[in-house]
PDB file of C-alpha atoms in Angstrom:
ATOM      1  CA  MET A   1     -18.034   0.840  13.513  1.00 43.00           C
ATOM      2  CA  ALA A   2     -14.928   2.331  15.135  1.00 41.00           C
ATOM      3  CA  LEU A   3     -11.724   0.383  14.741  1.00 41.00           C
ATOM      4  CA  THR A   4     -10.821  -1.363  18.005  1.00 40.00           C
ATOM      5  CA  PRO A   5      -7.223  -1.780  19.259  1.00 40.00           C
ATOM      6  CA  SER A   6      -7.297  -5.478  18.435  1.00 38.00           C
ATOM      7  CA  ARG A   7      -8.249  -4.764  14.824  1.00 41.00           C
ATOM      8  CA  ARG A   8      -5.596  -2.056  14.646  1.00 41.00           C
ATOM      9  CA  ALA A   9      -2.978  -4.529  15.859  1.00 42.00           C
ATOM     10  CA  LEU A  10      -4.119  -7.005  13.216  1.00 39.00           C
ATOM     11  CA  LEU A  11      -3.733  -4.377  10.511  1.00 42.00           C
ATOM     12  CA  ALA A  12      -0.247  -3.550  11.716  1.00 42.00           C
ATOM     13  CA  SER A  13       0.798  -7.197  11.550  1.00 41.00           C
ATOM     14  CA  VAL A  14      -0.449  -7.706   8.003  1.00 40.00           C
ATOM     15  CA  GLY A  15       0.133  -4.220   6.606  1.00 42.00           C
ATOM     16  CA  THR A  16       3.252  -5.033   4.635  1.00 37.00           C
ATOM     17  CA  SER A  17       1.704  -8.041   2.929  1.00 36.00           C
ATOM     18  CA  ALA A  18      -1.875  -6.907   2.399  1.00 36.00           C
ATOM     19  CA  VAL A  19      -1.664  -3.221   1.525  1.00 36.00           C
ATOM     20  CA  THR A  20      -3.460  -1.904  -1.512  1.00 35.00           C
ATOM     21  CA  ALA A  21      -1.124  -1.463  -4.465  1.00 34.00           C
ATOM     22  CA  LEU A  22      -0.875   2.139  -5.657  1.00 35.00           C
ATOM     23  CA  THR A  23       0.911   1.956  -8.987  1.00 34.00           C
ATOM     24  CA  GLY A  24       1.400  -1.734  -9.648  1.00 35.00           C
ATOM     25  CA  CYS A  25       4.963  -1.858  -8.309  1.00 35.00           C
ATOM     26  CA  ASN A  26       6.397  -2.654  -4.901  1.00 36.00           C
ATOM     27  CA  ALA A  27       9.138  -0.909  -2.941  1.00 34.00           C
ATOM     28  CA  SER A  28      11.920  -3.107  -4.295  1.00 34.00           C
ATOM     29  CA  ASP A  29      10.747  -2.454  -7.858  1.00 35.00           C
ATOM     30  CA  THR A  30      10.819   1.302  -7.263  1.00 35.00           C
ATOM     31  CA  ASP A  31      14.282   1.206  -5.720  1.00 37.00           C
ATOM     32  CA  SER A  32      15.842  -0.982  -8.380  1.00 35.00           C
ATOM     33  CA  ALA A  33      14.296   1.050 -11.196  1.00 39.00           C
ATOM     34  CA  THR A  34      15.791   4.324  -9.956  1.00 41.00           C
ATOM     35  CA  PRO A  35      19.036   4.975 -11.859  1.00 44.00           C
ATOM     36  CA  ASP A  36      22.332   5.727 -10.115  1.00 56.00           C
ATOM     37  CA  GLY A  37      23.644   9.269 -10.230  1.00 63.00           C
ATOM     38  CA  GLY A  38      20.453  11.046  -9.179  1.00 82.00           C
ATOM     39  CA  THR A  39      20.139  13.617  -6.416  1.00 91.00           C
ATOM     40  CA  LEU A  40      17.927  13.873  -3.346  1.00 94.00           C
ATOM     41  CA  VAL A  41      15.352  16.682  -3.404  1.00 94.00           C
ATOM     42  CA  THR A  42      14.646  18.085   0.053  1.00 92.00           C
ATOM     43  CA  ASP A  43      13.093  21.491  -0.612  1.00 95.00           C
ATOM     44  CA  TYR A  44       9.552  20.379  -1.443  1.00 96.00           C
ATOM     45  CA  THR A  45       6.096  20.878   0.044  1.00 97.00           C
ATOM     46  CA  ALA A  46       3.224  18.390  -0.037  1.00 97.00           C
ATOM     47  CA  ALA A  47      -0.502  18.441   0.701  1.00 97.00           C
ATOM     48  CA  MET A  48      -3.046  15.675   0.293  1.00 97.00           C
ATOM     49  CA  THR A  49      -6.789  15.397  -0.159  1.00 96.00           C
ATOM     50  CA  ARG A  50      -8.967  12.322   0.257  1.00 96.00           C
ATOM     51  CA  SER A  51     -12.469  11.156  -0.640  1.00 95.00           C
ATOM     52  CA  THR A  52     -14.465   8.097   0.320  1.00 91.00           C
ATOM     53  CA  GLY A  53     -15.735   5.200  -1.747  1.00 80.00           C
ATOM     54  CA  GLU A  54     -15.766   5.457  -5.534  1.00 83.00           C
ATOM     55  CA  ARG A  55     -15.570   9.255  -5.673  1.00 84.00           C
ATOM     56  CA  GLN A  56     -12.121  10.597  -6.565  1.00 90.00           C
ATOM     57  CA  PRO A  57     -11.186  13.812  -4.710  1.00 93.00           C
ATOM     58  CA  ILE A  58     -10.190  15.784  -7.802  1.00 89.00           C
ATOM     59  CA  VAL A  59     -11.243  16.027 -11.417  1.00 75.00           C
ATOM     60  CA  ALA A  60      -9.717  18.037 -14.251  1.00 66.00           C
ATOM     61  CA  PRO A  61     -11.649  19.598 -17.139  1.00 58.00           C
ATOM     62  CA  ARG A  62     -11.087  18.009 -20.527  1.00 45.00           C
ATOM     63  CA  GLU A  63      -8.648  19.938 -22.697  1.00 46.00           C
ATOM     64  CA  ASP A  64     -10.142  22.234 -25.311  1.00 38.00           C
ATOM     65  CA  SER A  65     -10.102  20.355 -28.617  1.00 34.00           C
ATOM     66  CA  GLY A  66      -9.608  23.596 -30.541  1.00 36.00           C
ATOM     67  CA  ASP A  67     -12.968  23.226 -32.274  1.00 38.00           C
ATOM     68  CA  ALA A  68     -14.972  26.333 -31.405  1.00 38.00           C
ATOM     69  CA  GLY A  69     -18.214  24.447 -31.843  1.00 41.00           C
ATOM     70  CA  ASN A  70     -17.238  21.821 -29.283  1.00 40.00           C
ATOM     71  CA  ALA A  71     -15.170  23.931 -26.896  1.00 39.00           C
ATOM     72  CA  ALA A  72     -17.968  24.592 -24.422  1.00 42.00           C
ATOM     73  CA  GLU A  73     -18.959  20.944 -24.325  1.00 44.00           C
ATOM     74  CA  THR A  74     -15.427  19.600 -23.867  1.00 42.00           C
ATOM     75  CA  SER A  75     -14.330  22.156 -21.257  1.00 43.00           C
ATOM     76  CA  ALA A  76     -17.456  21.694 -19.154  1.00 48.00           C
ATOM     77  CA  THR A  77     -17.131  17.920 -18.832  1.00 47.00           C
ATOM     78  CA  PRO A  78     -14.719  16.886 -16.081  1.00 49.00           C
ATOM     79  CA  GLU A  79     -12.723  13.684 -16.167  1.00 53.00           C
ATOM     80  CA  PRO A  80     -10.622  11.987 -13.472  1.00 59.00           C
ATOM     81  CA  LEU A  81      -6.845  12.036 -13.581  1.00 77.00           C
ATOM     82  CA  SER A  82      -4.074   9.927 -12.050  1.00 86.00           C
ATOM     83  CA  ILE A  83      -0.804  11.736 -12.881  1.00 88.00           C
ATOM     84  CA  HIS A  84      -0.464  15.399 -13.792  1.00 90.00           C
ATOM     85  CA  THR A  85       1.999  18.301 -13.664  1.00 92.00           C
ATOM     86  CA  ILE A  86       0.910  21.883 -12.932  1.00 93.00           C
ATOM     87  CA  GLU A  87       3.283  24.290 -14.640  1.00 94.00           C
ATOM     88  CA  SER A  88       1.373  27.588 -14.629  1.00 93.00           C
ATOM     89  CA  GLU A  89      -1.319  29.565 -12.834  1.00 93.00           C
ATOM     90  CA  SER A  90      -3.708  28.908 -15.702  1.00 91.00           C
ATOM     91  CA  GLY A  91      -3.079  25.174 -15.354  1.00 89.00           C
ATOM     92  CA  ALA A  92      -3.766  25.368 -11.632  1.00 90.00           C
ATOM     93  CA  ALA A  93      -7.112  27.064 -12.235  1.00 87.00           C
ATOM     94  CA  GLY A  94      -8.502  23.987 -13.993  1.00 80.00           C
ATOM     95  CA  PHE A  95      -8.829  21.805 -10.902  1.00 86.00           C
ATOM     96  CA  GLU A  96     -12.139  20.950  -9.275  1.00 89.00           C
ATOM     97  CA  PHE A  97     -12.739  19.018  -6.056  1.00 92.00           C
ATOM     98  CA  VAL A  98     -15.651  16.787  -5.096  1.00 91.00           C
ATOM     99  CA  ASP A  99     -17.860  17.945  -2.234  1.00 90.00           C
ATOM    100  CA  ASP A 100     -16.574  15.438   0.335  1.00 92.00           C
ATOM    101  CA  ALA A 101     -12.856  15.898  -0.404  1.00 95.00           C
ATOM    102  CA  THR A 102     -10.813  16.603   2.725  1.00 95.00           C
ATOM    103  CA  ASN A 103      -8.057  19.205   3.280  1.00 96.00           C
ATOM    104  CA  VAL A 104      -9.054  21.149   0.166  1.00 95.00           C
ATOM    105  CA  ALA A 105      -8.083  24.539   1.630  1.00 96.00           C
ATOM    106  CA  ALA A 106      -4.493  23.396   2.215  1.00 97.00           C
ATOM    107  CA  VAL A 107      -4.249  21.969  -1.295  1.00 96.00           C
ATOM    108  CA  ARG A 108      -5.613  25.153  -2.878  1.00 95.00           C
ATOM    109  CA  ARG A 109      -3.173  27.228  -0.833  1.00 96.00           C
ATOM    110  CA  LEU A 110      -0.197  25.120  -1.959  1.00 97.00           C
ATOM    111  CA  VAL A 111      -1.228  25.435  -5.599  1.00 96.00           C
ATOM    112  CA  SER A 112      -1.972  29.168  -5.447  1.00 95.00           C
ATOM    113  CA  GLU A 113       1.246  30.049  -3.585  1.00 97.00           C
ATOM    114  CA  THR A 114       3.495  28.249  -6.073  1.00 97.00           C
ATOM    115  CA  ALA A 115       5.864  30.494  -8.052  1.00 97.00           C
ATOM    116  CA  TYR A 116       5.502  28.754 -11.407  1.00 96.00           C
ATOM    117  CA  GLY A 117       8.448  30.580 -12.956  1.00 95.00           C
ATOM    118  CA  SER A 118      10.791  28.605 -10.701  1.00 97.00           C
ATOM    119  CA  GLU A 119       8.539  25.883  -9.209  1.00 98.00           C
ATOM    120  CA  SER A 120       5.995  23.281 -10.323  1.00 97.00           C
ATOM    121  CA  VAL A 121       3.430  20.981  -8.707  1.00 96.00           C
ATOM    122  CA  LEU A 122       3.096  17.254  -9.253  1.00 95.00           C
ATOM    123  CA  VAL A 123      -0.341  15.693  -8.815  1.00 94.00           C
ATOM    124  CA  TYR A 124      -0.808  11.983  -8.137  1.00 93.00           C
ATOM    125  CA  GLN A 125      -4.249  10.447  -7.540  1.00 92.00           C
ATOM    126  CA  THR A 126      -4.839   6.807  -6.651  1.00 92.00           C
ATOM    127  CA  ARG A 127      -6.909   4.375  -4.589  1.00 92.00           C
ATOM    128  CA  ILE A 128      -5.914   3.385  -1.076  1.00 93.00           C
ATOM    129  CA  GLY A 129      -7.216   1.134   1.688  1.00 93.00           C
ATOM    130  CA  GLU A 130      -9.631   2.891   4.021  1.00 93.00           C
ATOM    131  CA  CYS A 131      -7.461   2.059   7.041  1.00 93.00           C
ATOM    132  CA  TYR A 132      -4.303   3.518   5.499  1.00 93.00           C
ATOM    133  CA  ARG A 133      -3.044   6.971   4.596  1.00 93.00           C
ATOM    134  CA  LEU A 134      -0.627   7.925   1.845  1.00 95.00           C
ATOM    135  CA  LYS A 135       2.730   9.373   2.917  1.00 95.00           C
ATOM    136  CA  LEU A 136       5.379  11.039   0.782  1.00 95.00           C
ATOM    137  CA  ASN A 137       8.530   9.119   1.665  1.00 94.00           C
ATOM    138  CA  TYR A 138      11.160  10.995  -0.348  1.00 94.00           C
ATOM    139  CA  VAL A 139      11.770  12.751  -3.678  1.00 95.00           C
ATOM    140  CA  THR A 140      14.763  12.266  -5.971  1.00 93.00           C
ATOM    141  CA  ARG A 141      15.775  13.612  -9.360  1.00 93.00           C
ATOM    142  CA  ASP A 142      17.315  11.280 -11.928  1.00 91.00           C
ATOM    143  CA  PRO A 143      20.293  12.147 -14.179  1.00 90.00           C
ATOM    144  CA  ASP A 144      17.906  13.388 -16.891  1.00 90.00           C
ATOM    145  CA  GLY A 145      16.322  15.850 -14.456  1.00 92.00           C
ATOM    146  CA  ASP A 146      13.024  13.976 -14.085  1.00 94.00           C
ATOM    147  CA  PRO A 147      11.662  13.756 -10.520  1.00 95.00           C
ATOM    148  CA  ASP A 148      10.949  10.385  -8.912  1.00 93.00           C
ATOM    149  CA  VAL A 149       8.427  10.581  -6.079  1.00 94.00           C
ATOM    150  CA  ASP A 150       8.352   7.685  -3.621  1.00 93.00           C
ATOM    151  CA  PHE A 151       5.135   7.210  -1.659  1.00 94.00           C
ATOM    152  CA  CYS A 152       4.326   4.668   1.025  1.00 94.00           C
ATOM    153  CA  GLN A 153       1.357   3.713   3.196  1.00 93.00           C
ATOM    154  CA  VAL A 154       0.974   3.927   6.958  1.00 93.00           C
ATOM    155  CA  ILE A 155      -1.902   2.872   9.195  1.00 92.00           C
ATOM    156  CA  ARG A 156      -4.250   5.716  10.120  1.00 90.00           C
ATOM    157  CA  ASP A 157      -4.759   6.904  13.684  1.00 89.00           C
ATOM    158  CA  ALA A 158      -6.348   4.426  16.060  1.00 85.00           C
ATOM    159  CA  HIS A 159      -9.469   6.566  16.529  1.00 87.00           C
ATOM    160  CA  THR A 160     -10.224   6.553  12.790  1.00 85.00           C
ATOM    161  CA  ALA A 161     -13.206   4.356  11.935  1.00 89.00           C
ATOM    162  CA  CYS A 162     -12.457   2.120   8.952  1.00 90.00           C
ATOM    163  CA  GLU A 163     -13.019  -1.275   7.383  1.00 90.00           C
ATOM    164  CA  ARG A 164     -10.019  -3.318   6.310  1.00 87.00           C
ATOM    165  CA  ARG A 165     -11.502  -4.292   2.934  1.00 90.00           C
ATOM    166  CA  ALA A 166     -12.898  -0.866   2.048  1.00 92.00           C
ATOM    167  CA  ARG A 167     -11.041   1.528  -0.252  1.00 92.00           C
ATOM    168  CA  ASP A 168     -10.927   5.311  -0.667  1.00 94.00           C
ATOM    169  CA  HIS A 169      -9.199   7.660  -3.107  1.00 94.00           C
ATOM    170  CA  VAL A 170      -6.346   9.990  -2.245  1.00 95.00           C
ATOM    171  CA  ALA A 171      -4.566  12.719  -4.213  1.00 95.00           C
ATOM    172  CA  ALA A 172      -1.123  14.150  -3.440  1.00 96.00           C
ATOM    173  CA  PHE A 173       0.050  17.613  -4.531  1.00 97.00           C
ATOM    174  CA  VAL A 174       3.837  18.023  -4.355  1.00 97.00           C
ATOM    175  CA  ARG A 175       5.500  21.386  -4.975  1.00 97.00           C
ATOM    176  CA  LEU A 176       9.030  21.046  -6.381  1.00 97.00           C
ATOM    177  CA  PRO A 177      11.768  23.719  -6.348  1.00 97.00           C
ATOM    178  CA  PHE A 178      12.191  23.714 -10.142  1.00 95.00           C
ATOM    179  CA  PRO A 179       9.840  24.496 -13.050  1.00 96.00           C
ATOM    180  CA  GLY A 180       8.073  21.930 -15.172  1.00 93.00           C
ATOM    181  CA  SER A 181      10.053  23.067 -18.223  1.00 94.00           C
ATOM    182  CA  GLU A 182      13.140  21.398 -16.741  1.00 94.00           C
ATOM    183  CA  TYR A 183      11.756  17.855 -16.962  1.00 93.00           C
ATOM    184  CA  GLY A 184       9.706  15.777 -19.341  1.00 87.00           C
ATOM    185  CA  GLY A 185       7.694  13.740 -16.833  1.00 83.00           C
ATOM    186  CA  PHE A 186       7.802  12.174 -13.399  1.00 85.00           C
ATOM    187  CA  SER A 187       7.616   8.720 -11.855  1.00 82.00           C
ATOM    188  CA  PRO A 188       5.426   8.075  -8.806  1.00 87.00           C
ATOM    189  CA  GLY A 189       6.222   4.819  -7.049  1.00 82.00           C
ATOM    190  CA  SER A 190       5.086   3.112  -3.886  1.00 72.00           C
ATOM    191  CA  GLY A 191       5.275  -0.053  -1.913  1.00 68.00           C
ATOM    192  CA  GLY A 192       3.587  -0.901   1.350  1.00 75.00           C
ATOM    193  CA  SER A 193       6.211   0.133   3.871  1.00 83.00           C
ATOM    194  CA  CYS A 194       8.084   3.417   4.224  1.00 89.00           C
ATOM    195  CA  ASP A 195      11.576   2.215   3.395  1.00 87.00           C
ATOM    196  CA  PRO A 196      14.652   4.302   4.289  1.00 88.00           C
ATOM    197  CA  ILE A 197      16.081   6.654   1.692  1.00 88.00           C
ATOM    198  CA  PRO A 198      18.554   4.618  -0.405  1.00 85.00           C
ATOM    199  CA  GLU A 199      22.150   4.959   0.733  1.00 83.00           C
ATOM    200  CA  ARG A 200      23.298   6.377  -2.600  1.00 81.00           C
ATOM    201  CA  TYR A 201      21.106   9.446  -2.003  1.00 81.00           C
ATOM    202  CA  ARG A 202      21.938   9.916   1.676  1.00 69.00           C
ATOM    203  CA  ASN A 203      25.696  10.144   1.159  1.00 58.00           C
ATOM    204  CA  GLY A 204      26.849  13.368  -0.412  1.00 46.00           C
ATOM    205  CA  SER A 205      23.671  14.143  -2.334  1.00 39.00           C
ATOM    206  CA  GLU A 206      22.655  17.732  -2.924  1.00 39.00           C
ATOM    207  CA  SER A 207      19.140  19.033  -2.974  1.00 32.00           C
ATOM    208  CA  ALA A 208      17.990  19.640  -6.533  1.00 30.00           C
TER     209      ALA A 208
END
């Protein structure tokens, strides 16, 4: 059933209190956990893919165990992922998408056009309410060089049919302007609302 304006208004009024949690932390947790002294990253590119119900949009092959007798079995069996970094063309080649995943062409283009000698791609996959879409709010880099990626949720277009209690899966691919060798990991965080970029990043920060 298509979402009516009255239902859309209801979702807007309760969105900040009833959104699906993405990583187990809210916006205030993400903000307070980000250390001072980081820089704002502005030169990034993002693309997202989505799938319905229990099917996650992307899977990654299991890593080769090194045992020649088991290599075929382990590499052929896909498993879901939640957080991943693509650092090379060979790493990018390992991704597979489910049949009903949306926007796959844009995601593949982002991954294939990345210059991995000087860039890298972060991958974050999570569940989300059917009536919401995931948005990349901003990206920062902490004093150790690790990227912090802040996501938020916004209500989908009024013409989108959805059920308030239903949940989908969404995956974000974020190309960063520095290689994966420059950092040891990354922190995805999200609350319900798209909060402003913290003041400490908006005043005098340079793009990483």
